[in-house]
Amino acid sequence: MSETRKVDLVWISLVLLTVVGASLGGSDDPGLNVTIMIALVMGLKARLVCDYFLELRTAHRRIRIAMYTFCYGMPILVVLTTLTGDFIARVTGALI
């Protein structure tokens, strides 16, 4: 498969994942399961962008590790924030 064809398929996948994420996020019950699904979509989209549009596969190893850490770290932080949101709100409210 040509490189142009791969990029086109990745672009279509990103659009579809965006629609899936928006439909999940717009649901009436924003529970932990929905948050985990959105975080998975977020991580997958970030990885696709890093691999195919930022061309990180050919980047220096340190840059690649830093970007992949970001790609997988942000969804993890989203889930952790959902789990500990009340605690974070109390702590930051006490600081203000």
Coordinates of N, CA and C in Angstrom, one line a residue:
M1 N 0.8 -1.2 0.0 CA 0.0 0.0 0.0 C 0.9 1.2 0.0
S2 N 0.5 2.2 -0.8 CA 1.3 3.4 -0.9 C 1.2 4.3 0.4
E3 N 2.2 5.1 0.5 CA 2.2 6.0 1.7 C 1.0 7.0 1.7
T4 N 0.7 7.5 0.6 CA -0.5 8.4 0.4 C -1.8 7.7 0.8
R5 N -1.9 6.4 0.4 CA -3.1 5.7 0.8 C -3.2 5.4 2.3
K6 N -2.0 5.1 2.9 CA -2.0 4.9 4.4 C -2.4 6.2 5.1
V7 N -1.9 7.3 4.7 CA -2.3 8.6 5.3 C -3.7 8.9 5.1
D8 N -4.3 8.6 3.9 CA -5.7 8.8 3.7 C -6.6 7.9 4.7
L9 N -6.2 6.7 4.8 CA -6.9 5.8 5.7 C -6.8 6.2 7.2
V10 N -5.6 6.7 7.6 CA -5.4 7.2 8.9 C -6.3 8.5 9.1
W11 N -6.4 9.3 8.1 CA -7.2 10.5 8.2 C -8.7 10.1 8.4
I12 N -9.2 9.2 7.6 CA -10.6 8.7 7.7 C -10.8 8.1 9.1
S13 N -9.8 7.4 9.6 CA -9.9 6.8 10.9 C -10.0 7.8 12.0
L14 N -9.2 8.9 11.9 CA -9.2 10.0 12.8 C -10.6 10.7 12.9
V15 N -11.2 10.9 11.7 CA -12.5 11.5 11.6 C -13.5 10.6 12.3
L16 N -13.5 9.3 12.0 CA -14.4 8.3 12.6 C -14.2 8.3 14.1
L17 N -13.0 8.2 14.6 CA -12.7 8.2 16.0 C -13.2 9.5 16.7
T18 N -13.1 10.6 16.0 CA -13.7 11.9 16.5 C -15.2 11.8 16.7
V19 N -15.9 11.2 15.7 CA -17.3 11.1 15.8 C -17.7 10.2 16.9
V20 N -16.9 9.1 17.1 CA -17.2 8.1 18.2 C -17.0 8.8 19.5
G21 N -15.9 9.5 19.6 CA -15.6 10.2 20.9 C -16.6 11.3 21.2
A22 N -17.1 12.0 20.2 CA -18.1 13.0 20.4 C -19.5 12.4 20.8
S23 N -19.8 11.3 20.2 CA -21.0 10.6 20.6 C -20.9 10.0 22.0
L24 N -19.8 9.5 22.4 CA -19.6 9.0 23.7 C -19.7 10.1 24.7
G25 N -19.0 11.2 24.4 CA -19.0 12.3 25.4 C -20.3 13.0 25.5
G26 N -21.1 12.9 24.5 CA -22.4 13.6 24.6 C -23.5 12.7 25.2
S27 N -23.1 11.6 25.7 CA -24.1 10.7 26.4 C -24.6 11.3 27.7
D28 N -25.8 10.8 28.1 CA -26.4 11.3 29.3 C -25.7 10.8 30.6
D29 N -25.0 9.7 30.5 CA -24.4 9.2 31.7 C -22.9 9.2 31.6
P30 N -22.3 10.3 32.0 CA -20.8 10.4 31.9 C -20.1 9.7 33.1
G31 N -20.3 8.4 33.1 CA -19.6 7.6 34.2 C -18.2 7.3 33.9
L32 N -17.7 6.4 34.7 CA -16.3 6.0 34.6 C -16.1 5.2 33.3
N33 N -17.0 4.4 32.9 CA -16.9 3.6 31.7 C -16.8 4.5 30.4
V34 N -17.6 5.5 30.4 CA -17.6 6.4 29.3 C -16.2 7.2 29.3
T35 N -15.8 7.6 30.4 CA -14.5 8.3 30.5 C -13.3 7.4 30.0
I36 N -13.4 6.1 30.4 CA -12.3 5.2 30.0 C -12.4 5.0 28.4
M37 N -13.6 4.9 27.9 CA -13.7 4.7 26.4 C -13.2 6.0 25.7
I38 N -13.5 7.1 26.2 CA -13.0 8.4 25.6 C -11.5 8.5 25.7
A39 N -11.0 8.1 26.9 CA -9.5 8.1 27.0 C -8.8 7.2 26.1
L40 N -9.4 6.0 25.8 CA -8.8 5.1 24.8 C -8.9 5.7 23.4
V41 N -10.0 6.3 23.1 CA -10.1 7.0 21.8 C -9.0 8.1 21.7
M42 N -8.9 8.8 22.8 CA -7.9 9.9 22.8 C -6.5 9.4 22.6
G43 N -6.1 8.3 23.3 CA -4.8 7.8 23.2 C -4.5 7.2 21.8
L44 N -5.5 6.6 21.2 CA -5.4 6.0 19.9 C -5.2 7.1 18.8
K45 N -6.0 8.2 18.9 CA -5.9 9.3 18.0 C -4.6 10.0 18.1
A46 N -4.1 10.2 19.4 CA -2.8 10.8 19.6 C -1.7 10.0 18.9
R47 N -1.8 8.7 19.1 CA -0.7 7.8 18.6 C -0.7 7.8 17.0
L48 N -1.9 7.8 16.4 CA -2.0 7.9 15.0 C -1.4 9.2 14.4
V49 N -1.8 10.3 15.1 CA -1.2 11.6 14.7 C 0.3 11.6 14.8
C50 N 0.8 11.1 15.9 CA 2.3 11.1 16.1 C 3.0 10.2 15.1
D51 N 2.4 9.0 14.8 CA 3.1 8.1 13.9 C 3.0 8.6 12.4
Y52 N 1.8 9.0 12.0 CA 1.6 9.3 10.5 C 1.8 10.7 10.1
F53 N 1.5 11.7 11.0 CA 1.6 13.1 10.6 C 2.8 13.8 11.2
L54 N 3.2 13.4 12.4 CA 4.4 14.0 12.9 C 5.7 13.2 12.6
E55 N 5.4 12.0 12.0 CA 6.5 11.1 11.6 C 7.5 10.8 12.7
L56 N 7.0 10.4 13.9 CA 7.8 10.2 15.0 C 8.6 8.8 14.9
R57 N 8.1 8.0 14.0 CA 8.9 6.7 13.9 C 10.3 6.9 13.4
T58 N 10.5 8.1 12.7 CA 11.8 8.4 12.2 C 12.5 9.4 13.1
A59 N 11.9 9.9 14.1 CA 12.5 10.9 15.0 C 13.5 10.3 16.0
H60 N 14.3 11.1 16.6 CA 15.3 10.7 17.6 C 14.5 10.0 18.7
R61 N 15.2 9.0 19.3 CA 14.6 8.1 20.3 C 14.0 8.9 21.5
R62 N 14.7 9.9 22.0 CA 14.3 10.7 23.1 C 13.0 11.5 22.8
I63 N 13.0 12.1 21.6 CA 11.8 12.8 21.2 C 10.6 11.9 21.1
R64 N 10.8 10.7 20.5 CA 9.8 9.7 20.4 C 9.2 9.3 21.7
I65 N 10.1 9.0 22.6 CA 9.7 8.5 24.0 C 8.9 9.7 24.7
A66 N 9.4 10.9 24.6 CA 8.7 12.0 25.2 C 7.2 12.2 24.6
M67 N 7.1 12.1 23.3 CA 5.8 12.3 22.7 C 4.9 11.1 23.0
Y68 N 5.4 9.9 23.0 CA 4.6 8.7 23.3 C 4.1 8.8 24.8
T69 N 5.0 9.2 25.7 CA 4.6 9.4 27.1 C 3.5 10.4 27.2
F70 N 3.5 11.5 26.4 CA 2.4 12.4 26.4 C 1.2 11.8 25.9
C71 N 1.3 11.1 24.8 CA 0.1 10.4 24.1 C -0.6 9.5 25.0
Y72 N 0.1 8.8 25.9 CA -0.5 7.8 26.8 C -0.7 8.4 28.2
G73 N 0.1 9.4 28.5 CA -0.1 10.0 29.8 C -1.3 10.9 30.0
M74 N -1.7 11.6 28.9 CA -2.9 12.4 29.0 C -4.2 11.6 29.2
P75 N -4.4 10.5 28.5 CA -5.6 9.8 28.8 C -5.6 9.2 30.2
I76 N -4.5 8.8 30.7 CA -4.4 8.3 32.0 C -4.7 9.4 33.0
L77 N -4.3 10.6 32.8 CA -4.6 11.7 33.7 C -6.1 12.0 33.6
V78 N -6.7 11.9 32.5 CA -8.1 12.1 32.4 C -8.9 11.2 33.2
V79 N -8.5 9.9 33.2 CA -9.2 8.9 34.0 C -9.0 9.1 35.5
L80 N -7.7 9.4 35.8 CA -7.4 9.7 37.2 C -8.2 11.0 37.8
T81 N -8.3 12.0 36.9 CA -9.1 13.1 37.3 C -10.5 12.8 37.5
T82 N -11.1 11.9 36.7 CA -12.4 11.5 36.9 C -12.6 10.7 38.2
L83 N -11.6 9.9 38.5 CA -11.7 9.1 39.8 C -11.5 10.0 41.0
T84 N -10.7 11.0 40.9 CA -10.4 11.8 42.1 C -10.9 13.3 42.0
G85 N -11.8 13.5 41.2 CA -12.3 14.9 40.9 C -12.8 15.6 42.1
D86 N -13.6 14.9 43.0 CA -14.1 15.6 44.2 C -13.0 16.0 45.1
F87 N -12.0 15.1 45.3 CA -10.9 15.4 46.1 C -10.1 16.6 45.6
I88 N -9.8 16.6 44.3 CA -9.1 17.7 43.7 C -9.8 19.0 43.8
A89 N -11.2 19.0 43.7 CA -12.0 20.2 43.9 C -11.9 20.7 45.3
R90 N -11.9 19.8 46.3 CA -11.8 20.2 47.7 C -10.5 20.8 48.0
V91 N -9.4 20.2 47.5 CA -8.1 20.7 47.8 C -7.9 22.1 47.1
T92 N -8.2 22.2 45.8 CA -8.0 23.5 45.2 C -8.9 24.5 45.7
G93 N -10.1 24.1 46.1 CA -11.1 25.1 46.8 C -10.5 25.6 48.1
A94 N -9.8 24.8 48.8 CA -9.2 25.2 50.1 C -8.1 26.1 49.9
L95 N -7.4 26.0 48.7 CA -6.2 26.8 48.5 C -6.6 28.2 48.0
I96 N -7.8 28.3 47.5 CA -8.3 29.7 47.0 C -8.9 30.5 48.0

